[in-house]
Short mmCIF file of C-alpha atoms in Angstrom, two decimals:
data_model
loop_
_atom_site.label_atom_id
_atom_site.label_comp_id
_atom_site.label_asym_id
_atom_site.label_seq_id
_atom_site.Cartn_x
_atom_site.Cartn_y
_atom_site.Cartn_z
CA LEU A 568 100.66 110.54 78.47
CA ALA A 569 96.92 110.55 77.73
CA GLY A 570 95.50 107.09 78.32
CA THR A 571 98.74 105.62 79.70
CA VAL A 572 98.10 105.15 83.39
CA PRO A 573 100.54 103.11 85.47
CA GLU A 574 99.22 100.45 87.79
CA GLU A 575 100.97 99.98 91.11
CA GLU A 576 101.09 96.24 91.76
CA ARG A 577 101.67 96.50 95.49
CA CYS A 578 98.63 97.04 97.69
CA THR A 579 98.99 98.57 101.14
CA VAL A 580 95.30 98.38 102.03
CA GLU A 581 94.24 95.32 104.02
CA ARG A 582 91.89 92.87 102.29
CA ALA A 583 89.06 90.80 103.77
CA ASP A 584 86.76 88.13 102.38
CA ALA A 585 83.29 86.81 103.17
CA SER A 586 84.51 85.46 106.50
CA LEU A 587 84.63 89.01 107.90
CA THR A 588 81.76 89.41 110.35
CA TYR A 589 79.94 92.65 111.11
CA SER A 590 81.31 92.73 114.64
CA LEU A 591 84.89 92.33 113.37
CA PHE A 592 84.28 95.02 110.75
CA LEU A 593 83.17 97.44 113.47
CA GLN A 594 86.05 96.47 115.73
CA ARG A 595 88.90 96.52 113.21
CA PHE A 596 87.97 98.90 110.39
CA ALA A 597 84.80 100.98 110.75
CA PHE A 598 86.39 103.82 112.72
CA SER A 599 90.10 103.30 112.17
CA ARG A 600 91.32 102.25 108.70
CA PRO A 601 90.21 101.30 105.17
CA VAL A 602 89.70 97.75 103.99
CA ILE A 603 89.01 96.05 100.65
CA LEU A 604 86.11 93.60 100.70
CA ARG A 605 85.46 90.79 98.25
CA GLY A 606 82.89 88.02 98.16
CA LEU A 607 80.34 89.63 100.48
CA THR A 608 77.83 90.40 97.70
CA ASP A 609 76.99 89.24 94.18
CA ASN A 610 76.31 92.06 91.71
CA SER A 611 76.35 90.05 88.49
CA VAL A 612 72.77 91.17 87.70
CA PHE A 613 73.65 94.83 88.26
CA ARG A 614 76.83 94.44 86.18
CA ALA A 615 74.85 92.99 83.26
CA LEU A 616 72.68 96.12 83.28
CA CYS A 617 75.72 98.43 83.24
CA THR A 618 77.16 97.56 79.85
CA ARG A 619 77.47 100.43 77.37
CA GLU A 620 74.67 99.03 75.23
CA LYS A 621 72.23 98.50 78.11
CA LEU A 622 72.84 101.91 79.66
CA LEU A 623 72.48 103.77 76.35
CA GLU A 624 69.29 101.86 75.55
CA ALA A 625 67.73 102.69 78.92
CA TYR A 626 69.08 106.19 79.64
CA GLY A 627 70.64 107.57 76.45
CA SER A 628 68.16 110.40 75.99
CA LEU A 629 68.07 111.42 79.66
CA PRO A 630 70.15 114.33 80.98
CA VAL A 631 73.01 113.68 83.38
CA ARG A 632 74.78 116.25 85.53
CA LEU A 633 78.56 116.41 85.24
CA SER A 634 80.87 117.96 87.83
CA THR A 635 84.36 119.35 87.45
CA ALA A 636 87.14 117.13 88.80
CA ASN A 637 88.67 119.52 91.32
CA THR A 638 88.65 119.57 95.10
CA TYR A 639 86.82 122.63 96.36
CA SER A 640 84.62 124.18 93.64
CA TYR A 641 82.34 122.21 91.39
CA ARG A 642 80.92 123.59 88.15
CA LYS A 643 77.88 121.63 87.00
CA VAL A 644 77.02 120.89 83.36
CA ASP A 645 73.91 119.03 82.15
CA VAL A 646 74.21 116.96 78.95
CA PRO A 647 72.26 114.01 77.48
CA PHE A 648 73.74 110.74 78.73
CA GLN A 649 74.36 109.58 75.13
CA GLU A 650 76.38 112.73 74.42
CA TYR A 651 78.48 112.13 77.51
CA VAL A 652 79.22 108.50 76.52
CA GLU A 653 79.92 109.19 72.84
CA GLN A 654 81.73 112.54 73.04
CA LEU A 655 83.07 113.21 76.52
CA LEU A 656 83.98 109.74 77.82
CA LYS A 657 87.61 109.92 76.73
CA PRO A 658 91.04 109.44 78.33
CA GLN A 659 92.11 112.23 80.65
CA ASP A 660 94.26 114.91 79.02
CA PRO A 661 97.18 115.31 81.47
CA THR A 662 97.52 119.01 80.59
CA ARG A 663 93.96 119.93 81.56
CA LEU A 664 93.13 121.40 84.94
CA GLY A 665 90.51 119.83 87.19
CA SER A 666 88.19 122.80 86.64
CA ASP A 667 88.22 122.01 82.90
CA THR A 668 87.63 118.27 83.32
CA LEU A 669 84.01 117.05 83.43
CA TYR A 670 83.24 113.93 85.45
CA PHE A 671 80.02 111.92 85.77
CA PHE A 672 79.67 110.80 89.37
CA GLY A 673 77.15 111.41 92.09
CA ASP A 674 74.53 113.67 90.54
CA ASN A 675 72.03 111.02 89.49
CA ASN A 676 68.31 111.42 89.04
CA PHE A 677 67.08 108.75 91.44
CA THR A 678 63.60 108.73 89.94
CA GLU A 679 64.71 108.03 86.39
CA TRP A 680 67.59 105.72 87.37
CA ALA A 681 65.71 104.00 90.21
CA SER A 682 65.18 100.72 88.33
CA LEU A 683 68.96 100.37 87.91
CA PHE A 684 69.86 101.19 91.51
CA GLN A 685 67.22 98.76 92.79
CA GLN A 686 69.30 95.93 91.30
CA TYR A 687 72.46 96.90 93.19
CA VAL A 688 73.35 94.80 96.24
CA PRO A 689 75.25 97.08 98.65
CA PRO A 690 77.80 95.85 101.19
CA PRO A 691 76.03 94.35 104.21
CA PHE A 692 77.80 96.50 106.81
CA ARG A 693 76.63 99.85 108.20
CA ILE A 694 77.95 102.41 110.65
CA PRO A 695 75.51 102.89 113.57
CA GLY A 696 73.48 106.06 113.18
CA THR A 697 74.01 106.43 109.42
CA SER A 698 71.87 105.75 106.36
CA PRO A 699 73.15 104.86 102.86
CA ALA A 700 72.98 106.96 99.68
CA TYR A 701 74.22 105.83 96.26
CA SER A 702 76.46 107.68 93.81
CA PHE A 703 76.91 106.10 90.38
CA GLY A 704 79.66 107.01 87.94
CA ILE A 705 81.22 106.32 84.57
CA ALA A 706 84.57 107.82 83.60
CA GLY A 707 87.41 107.51 81.12
CA SER A 708 90.95 106.23 81.51
CA GLY A 709 93.14 108.55 83.54
CA SER A 710 90.22 110.43 85.06
CA GLY A 711 89.46 110.62 88.75
CA VAL A 712 88.67 112.82 91.70
CA PRO A 713 91.60 114.59 93.43
CA PHE A 714 92.15 114.49 97.18
CA HIS A 715 89.14 115.35 99.34
CA TRP A 716 87.37 113.97 102.41
CA HIS A 717 83.84 113.44 103.71
CA GLY A 718 81.93 110.90 105.75
CA PRO A 719 82.48 107.13 105.60
CA GLY A 720 81.47 104.98 102.66
CA PHE A 721 81.98 102.06 100.33
CA SER A 722 82.99 102.15 96.66
CA GLU A 723 82.63 99.20 94.28
CA VAL A 724 84.14 98.80 90.83
CA ILE A 725 81.67 97.34 88.31
CA PHE A 726 83.83 97.54 85.15
CA GLY A 727 87.46 98.57 84.74
CA ARG A 728 90.18 99.16 87.32
CA LYS A 729 90.33 102.01 89.83
CA ARG A 730 93.42 103.05 91.76
CA TRP A 731 92.91 104.60 95.20
CA PHE A 732 95.21 106.77 97.32
CA LEU A 733 94.30 107.33 101.00
CA TYR A 734 95.64 109.31 103.96
CA PRO A 735 94.30 109.34 107.55
CA PRO A 736 92.71 112.58 108.82
CA GLU A 737 95.81 113.58 110.77
CA LYS A 738 98.07 113.37 107.66
CA PRO A 739 96.63 115.72 105.00
CA PRO A 740 98.31 115.15 101.62
CA HIS A 741 100.23 117.76 99.67
CA PHE A 742 98.30 118.56 96.48
CA HIS A 743 97.00 121.45 94.39
CA PRO A 744 93.18 121.53 94.54
CA ASN A 745 92.87 122.19 90.79
CA GLU A 746 95.35 119.50 89.76
CA THR A 747 93.94 116.24 88.46
CA THR A 748 94.88 112.98 90.13
CA LEU A 749 96.77 111.98 86.96
CA ALA A 750 98.90 115.14 87.12
CA TRP A 751 99.52 114.60 90.85
CA LEU A 752 100.62 111.02 90.14
CA HIS A 753 103.14 112.18 87.53
CA HIS A 754 104.41 115.32 89.28
CA THR A 755 104.14 114.88 93.06
CA TYR A 756 103.87 111.17 93.82
CA PRO A 757 107.35 110.11 92.51
CA ALA A 758 109.10 112.54 94.88
CA LEU A 759 107.29 111.37 98.02
CA PRO A 760 109.54 109.63 100.56
CA PRO A 761 108.22 106.25 101.73
CA ALA A 762 106.96 107.70 105.04
CA LYS A 763 104.78 110.22 103.21
CA ARG A 764 103.29 107.89 100.61
CA PRO A 765 99.57 107.13 100.87
CA LEU A 766 97.91 103.84 101.48
CA GLU A 767 97.01 102.65 98.01
CA CYS A 768 95.58 99.82 95.98
CA THR A 769 94.01 99.07 92.61
CA LEU A 770 90.45 97.76 92.75
CA ARG A 771 89.07 95.39 90.14
CA PRO A 772 85.47 94.47 89.30
CA GLY A 773 83.65 93.03 92.29
CA GLU A 774 85.98 94.56 94.85
CA VAL A 775 84.67 97.09 97.36
CA LEU A 776 86.75 99.64 99.26
CA TYR A 777 85.57 100.90 102.64
CA PHE A 778 87.01 104.22 103.85
CA PRO A 779 86.35 105.64 107.35
CA ASP A 780 85.08 109.10 108.22
CA ARG A 781 87.29 112.05 107.23
CA TRP A 782 89.95 109.96 105.48
CA TRP A 783 91.56 111.85 102.59
CA HIS A 784 91.25 109.98 99.31
CA ALA A 785 91.87 110.43 95.60
CA THR A 786 90.91 108.11 92.75
CA LEU A 787 92.32 107.28 89.33
CA ASN A 788 90.46 105.19 86.75
CA LEU A 789 93.00 103.04 84.93
CA ASP A 790 90.44 102.06 82.29
CA THR A 791 87.08 103.36 81.18
CA SER A 792 85.29 102.44 84.38
CA VAL A 793 81.83 102.01 85.88
CA PHE A 794 81.58 102.33 89.65
CA ILE A 795 79.11 102.95 92.45
CA SER A 796 79.62 104.28 95.97
CA THR A 797 77.47 103.86 99.05
CA PHE A 798 77.95 106.94 101.23
CA LEU A 799 77.01 106.60 104.89
CA GLY A 800 75.57 109.91 106.06
#
């Protein structure tokens, strides 16, 4: 099963385009449900800087901090970025536990990577009383973060495709905290009755998902993917 990740064609998350105003965003989505945004920003410059060649040229020798892909306990491992790209950026092994799966997302050195993040154009909307913080990631096909929750945020796909699964705070999903999203998709998801299935959608480059505060979510990279989140804390 390694590297063979099914894409669900249906999308049960509402979509919005550049006609969505800030007031409508606050009224309809900010505190109640997720939404996929497209056309609000142009990150073609940032995308051009995120190719494999450009990233290795700029950051190959720098260390990056990897986390394990499980829900409640995170082991940290520091490796040179080039080693991560050339040796660890592989399709997810469906037999591996989350605690044995290393994932590059979130632990970025903002001094050394500042020139890259300065080129990113974040979504124009904010939640009153919050400030944004970036988390940048690169991961292989079949990888992802299992179900968890935190404050609100946006997540944009730069390269690849990323499948999302979401539940509202009052409907916690059934999952094992050390099971990868890929294993959950193969073992648990098919048996879910329609009423217990998550909201879900596959994001493509240039699409941004907004998720409200405390919404459960899990991710699955269908391809080798580059992505960046804007957490509102």
